[in-house]
Short mmCIF file of C-alpha atoms in Angstrom, two decimals:
data_model
loop_
_atom_site.label_atom_id
_atom_site.label_comp_id
_atom_site.label_asym_id
_atom_site.label_seq_id
_atom_site.Cartn_x
_atom_site.Cartn_y
_atom_site.Cartn_z
CA UNK Z 669 -0.40 10.32 22.13
CA UNK Z 670 0.81 9.60 18.61
CA UNK Z 671 -1.53 10.23 15.69
CA UNK Z 672 -1.37 8.52 12.35
CA UNK Z 673 -2.91 9.17 9.02
CA UNK Z 674 -3.83 6.22 6.46
CA UNK Z 675 -5.16 6.43 3.14
CA UNK Z 676 -7.57 3.79 1.82
CA UNK Z 677 -8.56 3.02 5.28
CA UNK Z 678 -11.79 1.59 4.80
CA UNK Z 679 -11.00 -1.91 3.78
CA UNK Z 680 -8.19 -4.52 3.53
CA UNK Z 681 -4.70 -3.35 4.49
CA UNK Z 682 -5.75 0.16 5.68
CA UNK Z 683 -8.29 -1.13 7.68
CA UNK Z 684 -6.48 -3.61 9.39
CA UNK Z 685 -3.33 -1.07 9.97
CA UNK Z 686 -5.77 1.15 11.62
CA UNK Z 687 -6.80 -1.25 14.10
CA UNK Z 688 -3.15 -2.46 14.83
CA UNK Z 689 -1.71 1.19 15.60
CA UNK Z 690 -4.86 1.92 17.57
CA UNK Z 691 -4.14 -0.96 19.55
CA UNK Z 692 -0.68 0.23 20.03
CA UNK Z 693 -1.97 3.66 21.55
CA UNK Z 694 -2.19 5.96 18.61
CA UNK Z 695 -4.90 8.33 17.27
CA UNK Z 696 -6.43 7.47 13.68
CA UNK Z 697 -7.37 9.66 10.99
CA UNK Z 698 -8.74 7.24 8.32
CA UNK Z 699 -9.20 8.26 5.20
CA UNK Z 700 -11.12 7.09 1.93
CA UNK Z 701 -13.83 7.28 -0.56
CA UNK Z 702 -17.00 5.22 0.56
CA UNK Z 703 -18.31 6.60 3.54
CA UNK Z 704 -20.17 3.40 4.75
CA UNK Z 705 -16.49 1.56 4.79
CA UNK Z 706 -15.11 4.52 6.92
CA UNK Z 707 -18.49 4.05 9.64
CA UNK Z 708 -17.05 0.42 9.53
CA UNK Z 709 -13.78 1.54 10.50
CA UNK Z 710 -15.15 3.61 13.28
CA UNK Z 711 -17.69 1.19 14.53
CA UNK Z 712 -15.11 -1.83 14.67
CA UNK Z 713 -12.71 0.38 16.43
CA UNK Z 714 -15.21 1.89 18.89
CA UNK Z 715 -13.26 4.91 20.26
CA UNK Z 716 -14.63 8.18 19.21
CA UNK Z 717 -11.93 9.86 21.01
CA UNK Z 718 -9.05 8.45 19.14
CA UNK Z 719 -10.57 8.24 15.61
CA UNK Z 720 -11.66 10.37 13.00
CA UNK Z 721 -12.25 9.74 9.31
CA UNK Z 722 -12.71 11.78 6.14
CA UNK Z 723 -14.75 10.74 3.15
CA UNK Z 724 -12.63 11.81 0.15
CA UNK Z 725 -11.03 11.13 -3.26
CA UNK Z 726 -7.31 11.56 -2.34
CA UNK Z 727 -6.85 12.78 -5.89
CA UNK Z 728 -8.61 15.96 -5.45
CA UNK Z 729 -6.87 19.25 -5.42
CA UNK Z 730 -7.95 20.27 -1.89
CA UNK Z 731 -7.43 16.38 -0.60
CA UNK Z 732 -4.36 16.84 0.85
CA UNK Z 733 -4.92 20.38 2.91
CA UNK Z 734 -8.25 18.90 4.24
CA UNK Z 735 -6.54 15.30 5.27
CA UNK Z 736 -3.98 17.33 7.50
CA UNK Z 737 -6.34 19.84 8.96
CA UNK Z 738 -8.95 17.42 10.23
CA UNK Z 739 -5.67 15.77 12.24
CA UNK Z 740 -4.67 18.97 13.41
CA UNK Z 741 -7.84 20.11 14.30
CA UNK Z 742 -8.56 17.00 15.84
CA UNK Z 743 -5.41 15.56 17.51
CA UNK Z 744 -2.71 18.79 17.11
CA UNK Z 745 -0.16 16.71 15.44
CA UNK Z 746 0.80 14.00 12.96
CA UNK Z 747 3.24 11.55 13.37
CA UNK Z 748 2.85 9.43 10.86
CA UNK Z 749 1.56 9.13 7.46
CA UNK Z 750 0.85 5.75 5.80
CA UNK Z 751 0.21 6.23 2.01
CA UNK Z 752 -2.24 3.14 0.95
CA UNK Z 753 -4.97 4.02 -1.05
CA UNK Z 754 -4.37 2.33 -4.63
CA UNK Z 755 -6.46 0.43 -7.21
CA UNK Z 756 -5.25 -2.94 -9.26
CA UNK Z 757 -5.96 -4.76 -12.62
CA UNK Z 758 -3.47 -2.94 -14.56
CA UNK Z 759 -2.82 -3.83 -18.33
CA UNK Z 760 0.39 -4.03 -20.19
CA UNK Z 761 1.60 -1.23 -21.90
CA UNK Z 762 0.28 -1.45 -25.36
CA UNK Z 763 -3.44 -1.73 -24.07
CA UNK Z 764 -2.97 1.11 -21.65
CA UNK Z 765 -4.84 4.28 -22.70
CA UNK Z 766 -3.86 7.68 -21.49
CA UNK Z 767 -7.13 7.79 -18.83
CA UNK Z 768 -6.00 4.92 -17.44
CA UNK Z 769 -2.17 5.84 -17.19
CA UNK Z 770 -3.15 9.32 -15.48
CA UNK Z 771 -5.59 7.55 -13.43
CA UNK Z 772 -2.55 5.14 -12.14
CA UNK Z 773 -0.16 7.86 -11.59
CA UNK Z 774 -2.82 10.39 -9.86
CA UNK Z 775 -3.72 7.84 -7.41
CA UNK Z 776 -0.43 6.00 -6.78
CA UNK Z 777 2.25 8.59 -7.03
CA UNK Z 778 0.72 12.33 -7.63
CA UNK Z 779 -1.74 11.86 -4.54
CA UNK Z 780 1.07 10.25 -2.03
CA UNK Z 781 3.69 12.76 -3.22
CA UNK Z 782 1.08 15.91 -2.31
CA UNK Z 783 -0.31 14.60 1.03
CA UNK Z 784 3.32 14.05 2.36
CA UNK Z 785 4.58 17.15 1.07
CA UNK Z 786 1.48 18.76 2.91
CA UNK Z 787 2.00 16.52 5.89
CA UNK Z 788 6.08 16.67 6.62
CA UNK Z 789 6.31 20.29 7.51
CA UNK Z 790 4.12 19.03 10.85
CA UNK Z 791 6.07 16.32 11.75
CA UNK Z 792 9.71 16.20 13.68
CA UNK Z 793 12.12 13.63 15.23
CA UNK Z 794 10.46 10.29 15.63
CA UNK Z 795 7.93 10.71 13.00
CA UNK Z 796 7.55 8.67 9.63
CA UNK Z 797 6.14 7.98 6.35
CA UNK Z 798 5.28 4.28 4.98
CA UNK Z 799 4.39 4.06 1.71
CA UNK Z 800 2.72 1.07 0.48
CA UNK Z 801 4.31 0.02 -2.74
CA UNK Z 802 4.04 -3.45 -4.54
CA UNK Z 803 6.36 -6.32 -5.65
CA UNK Z 804 5.94 -4.72 -9.10
CA UNK Z 805 7.85 -1.86 -7.50
CA UNK Z 806 10.74 -4.38 -7.17
CA UNK Z 807 10.62 -6.52 -10.26
CA UNK Z 808 8.51 -5.07 -12.76
CA UNK Z 809 6.19 -7.94 -12.90
CA UNK Z 810 3.93 -9.26 -16.13
CA UNK Z 811 1.05 -6.54 -17.06
CA UNK Z 812 2.36 -4.10 -14.46
CA UNK Z 813 2.11 -1.34 -16.94
CA UNK Z 814 0.84 1.82 -15.56
CA UNK Z 815 0.27 0.00 -11.85
CA UNK Z 816 4.11 -0.67 -11.56
CA UNK Z 817 5.46 2.94 -13.12
CA UNK Z 818 3.14 4.71 -10.24
CA UNK Z 819 4.67 2.26 -7.54
CA UNK Z 820 8.20 2.49 -8.86
CA UNK Z 821 7.87 6.29 -8.84
CA UNK Z 822 6.72 5.81 -5.39
CA UNK Z 823 9.65 4.10 -4.06
CA UNK Z 824 11.83 6.36 -5.86
CA UNK Z 825 10.25 9.30 -3.81
CA UNK Z 826 10.55 7.07 -0.74
CA UNK Z 827 14.35 6.96 -1.01
CA UNK Z 828 14.47 10.72 -1.61
CA UNK Z 829 12.18 11.44 1.60
CA UNK Z 830 14.39 9.13 3.32
CA UNK Z 831 17.58 11.34 2.22
CA UNK Z 832 16.48 14.78 2.59
CA UNK Z 833 14.05 14.75 6.11
CA UNK Z 834 16.11 11.87 7.64
CA UNK Z 835 18.60 14.50 9.05
CA UNK Z 836 15.46 15.85 10.91
CA UNK Z 837 14.59 12.24 12.56
CA UNK Z 838 11.99 11.81 10.01
CA UNK Z 839 12.05 8.17 8.74
CA UNK Z 840 10.70 7.13 5.10
CA UNK Z 841 10.28 3.65 4.11
CA UNK Z 842 8.21 1.17 1.40
CA UNK Z 843 6.23 -2.11 2.51
CA UNK Z 844 5.87 -3.88 -0.94
CA UNK Z 845 3.08 -6.33 -0.72
CA UNK Z 846 2.85 -9.79 -3.15
CA UNK Z 847 -0.75 -10.70 -4.08
CA UNK Z 848 -2.47 -10.51 -0.54
CA UNK Z 849 -6.23 -11.71 -0.01
CA UNK Z 850 -7.87 -8.31 0.16
CA UNK Z 851 -11.45 -7.83 -1.85
CA UNK Z 852 -9.99 -6.04 -4.38
CA UNK Z 853 -7.58 -8.95 -5.62
CA UNK Z 854 -9.64 -12.20 -4.41
CA UNK Z 855 -12.06 -11.93 -7.59
CA UNK Z 856 -8.74 -12.82 -9.52
CA UNK Z 857 -8.36 -16.12 -8.45
CA UNK Z 858 -11.09 -17.15 -10.53
CA UNK Z 859 -8.57 -16.65 -13.67
CA UNK Z 860 -6.62 -19.48 -13.69
CA UNK Z 861 -3.32 -18.34 -15.13
CA UNK Z 862 -3.27 -15.79 -12.14
CA UNK Z 863 -3.58 -18.54 -9.41
CA UNK Z 864 -0.78 -20.44 -11.09
CA UNK Z 865 1.37 -17.43 -11.32
CA UNK Z 866 1.38 -16.39 -7.95
CA UNK Z 867 0.60 -19.78 -6.18
CA UNK Z 868 2.68 -21.77 -7.94
CA UNK Z 869 6.00 -19.44 -7.79
CA UNK Z 870 5.25 -18.68 -4.25
CA UNK Z 871 7.36 -20.95 -1.67
CA UNK Z 872 5.76 -20.65 1.52
CA UNK Z 873 2.36 -22.42 2.11
CA UNK Z 874 -0.28 -19.72 1.64
CA UNK Z 875 -0.50 -16.46 0.09
CA UNK Z 876 -0.44 -13.25 1.82
CA UNK Z 877 -2.89 -11.74 4.29
CA UNK Z 878 -4.03 -8.32 5.05
CA UNK Z 879 -2.49 -8.68 8.64
CA UNK Z 880 0.92 -9.80 7.00
CA UNK Z 881 1.18 -6.51 5.49
CA UNK Z 882 -0.28 -4.40 8.31
CA UNK Z 883 1.70 -6.00 10.64
CA UNK Z 884 4.85 -4.97 8.51
CA UNK Z 885 3.65 -1.27 8.43
CA UNK Z 886 2.94 -1.17 12.30
CA UNK Z 887 6.28 -2.37 12.75
CA UNK Z 888 7.65 0.59 10.64
CA UNK Z 889 5.83 2.89 12.67
CA UNK Z 890 7.11 1.59 16.19
CA UNK Z 891 10.05 2.79 18.53
CA UNK Z 892 11.64 -0.96 17.26
CA UNK Z 893 12.25 0.34 13.64
CA UNK Z 894 13.55 3.74 15.08
CA UNK Z 895 17.08 3.39 12.70
CA UNK Z 896 14.74 2.07 9.93
CA UNK Z 897 14.96 4.64 6.71
CA UNK Z 898 15.01 4.53 3.21
CA UNK Z 899 13.94 0.78 3.00
CA UNK Z 900 11.88 -1.70 1.22
CA UNK Z 901 10.26 -4.69 3.67
CA UNK Z 902 8.72 -7.25 0.70
CA UNK Z 903 5.99 -9.20 2.07
CA UNK Z 904 5.28 -12.07 -0.14
CA UNK Z 905 6.35 -15.34 1.24
CA UNK Z 906 9.78 -15.01 -1.08
CA UNK Z 907 7.81 -14.79 -4.31
CA UNK Z 908 10.25 -12.11 -6.16
CA UNK Z 909 13.67 -13.31 -4.20
CA UNK Z 910 13.40 -16.95 -5.15
CA UNK Z 911 13.06 -19.07 -8.61
CA UNK Z 912 10.66 -21.29 -6.37
CA UNK Z 913 8.13 -23.81 -8.67
CA UNK Z 914 5.98 -26.05 -7.03
CA UNK Z 915 6.43 -29.74 -7.86
CA UNK Z 916 2.62 -29.26 -9.53
CA UNK Z 917 4.39 -26.70 -11.55
CA UNK Z 918 7.66 -28.65 -12.18
CA UNK Z 919 5.57 -31.90 -13.35
CA UNK Z 920 3.19 -30.14 -15.55
CA UNK Z 921 3.16 -31.13 -19.02
CA UNK Z 922 4.41 -27.92 -20.82
CA UNK Z 923 2.26 -26.71 -23.43
CA UNK Z 924 3.67 -24.32 -26.12
CA UNK Z 925 1.57 -20.98 -26.02
CA UNK Z 926 -0.67 -19.85 -28.73
CA UNK Z 927 0.61 -17.47 -31.24
CA UNK Z 928 -0.97 -13.85 -31.47
#
């Protein structure tokens, strides 16, 4: 039985990924900060023999050791690591203070680095790491700031892992979601500008759902992806790869932006 560690497993993409990998026959080590959300994960899967959870902040110094030890104690092995934990609502460079910068880098670059470092020594041929990055690691993105920096660094780390550990049969890939309808994002659609920037420039007739991203992660953890290594799969309905504008956007009267 294969074993997958998933961070940010209590909700959204992480929760959906845990369910899909469990349905594929894997045992799940779900990691998150909120015990109540992890309890929901356990309840919804309903298989105590193949689910272990740990409520911990992944940025803690001892978090990687605790997470890996739980996987080994409960299931005796580690086959896949999904670094999914993250945070949103970044600010542009000139509005980002050091505390915000450190927070984004700690959560979305340093923590995945340290957890991968702890886990990879227990991995072998057929194992893999999936790092959840972002379209902002692919094209930058307005107001990306520290978020873009962290996700871009994670993309580069993934390529390094793919190169250095590929000869051992260990794969590393990124999944880069576009705007996905999670609890973390949904409230941002109250901002008309955010809504337009994403809806009017996506050539698919809807935005992403957690199932779209989770199914891509699950694929990368499947035998069908056995020769995919060092890649980024973008799940965004064409947002990054096209210059699409909706009919509404093309026919909207141009309004000069206010200065200042």
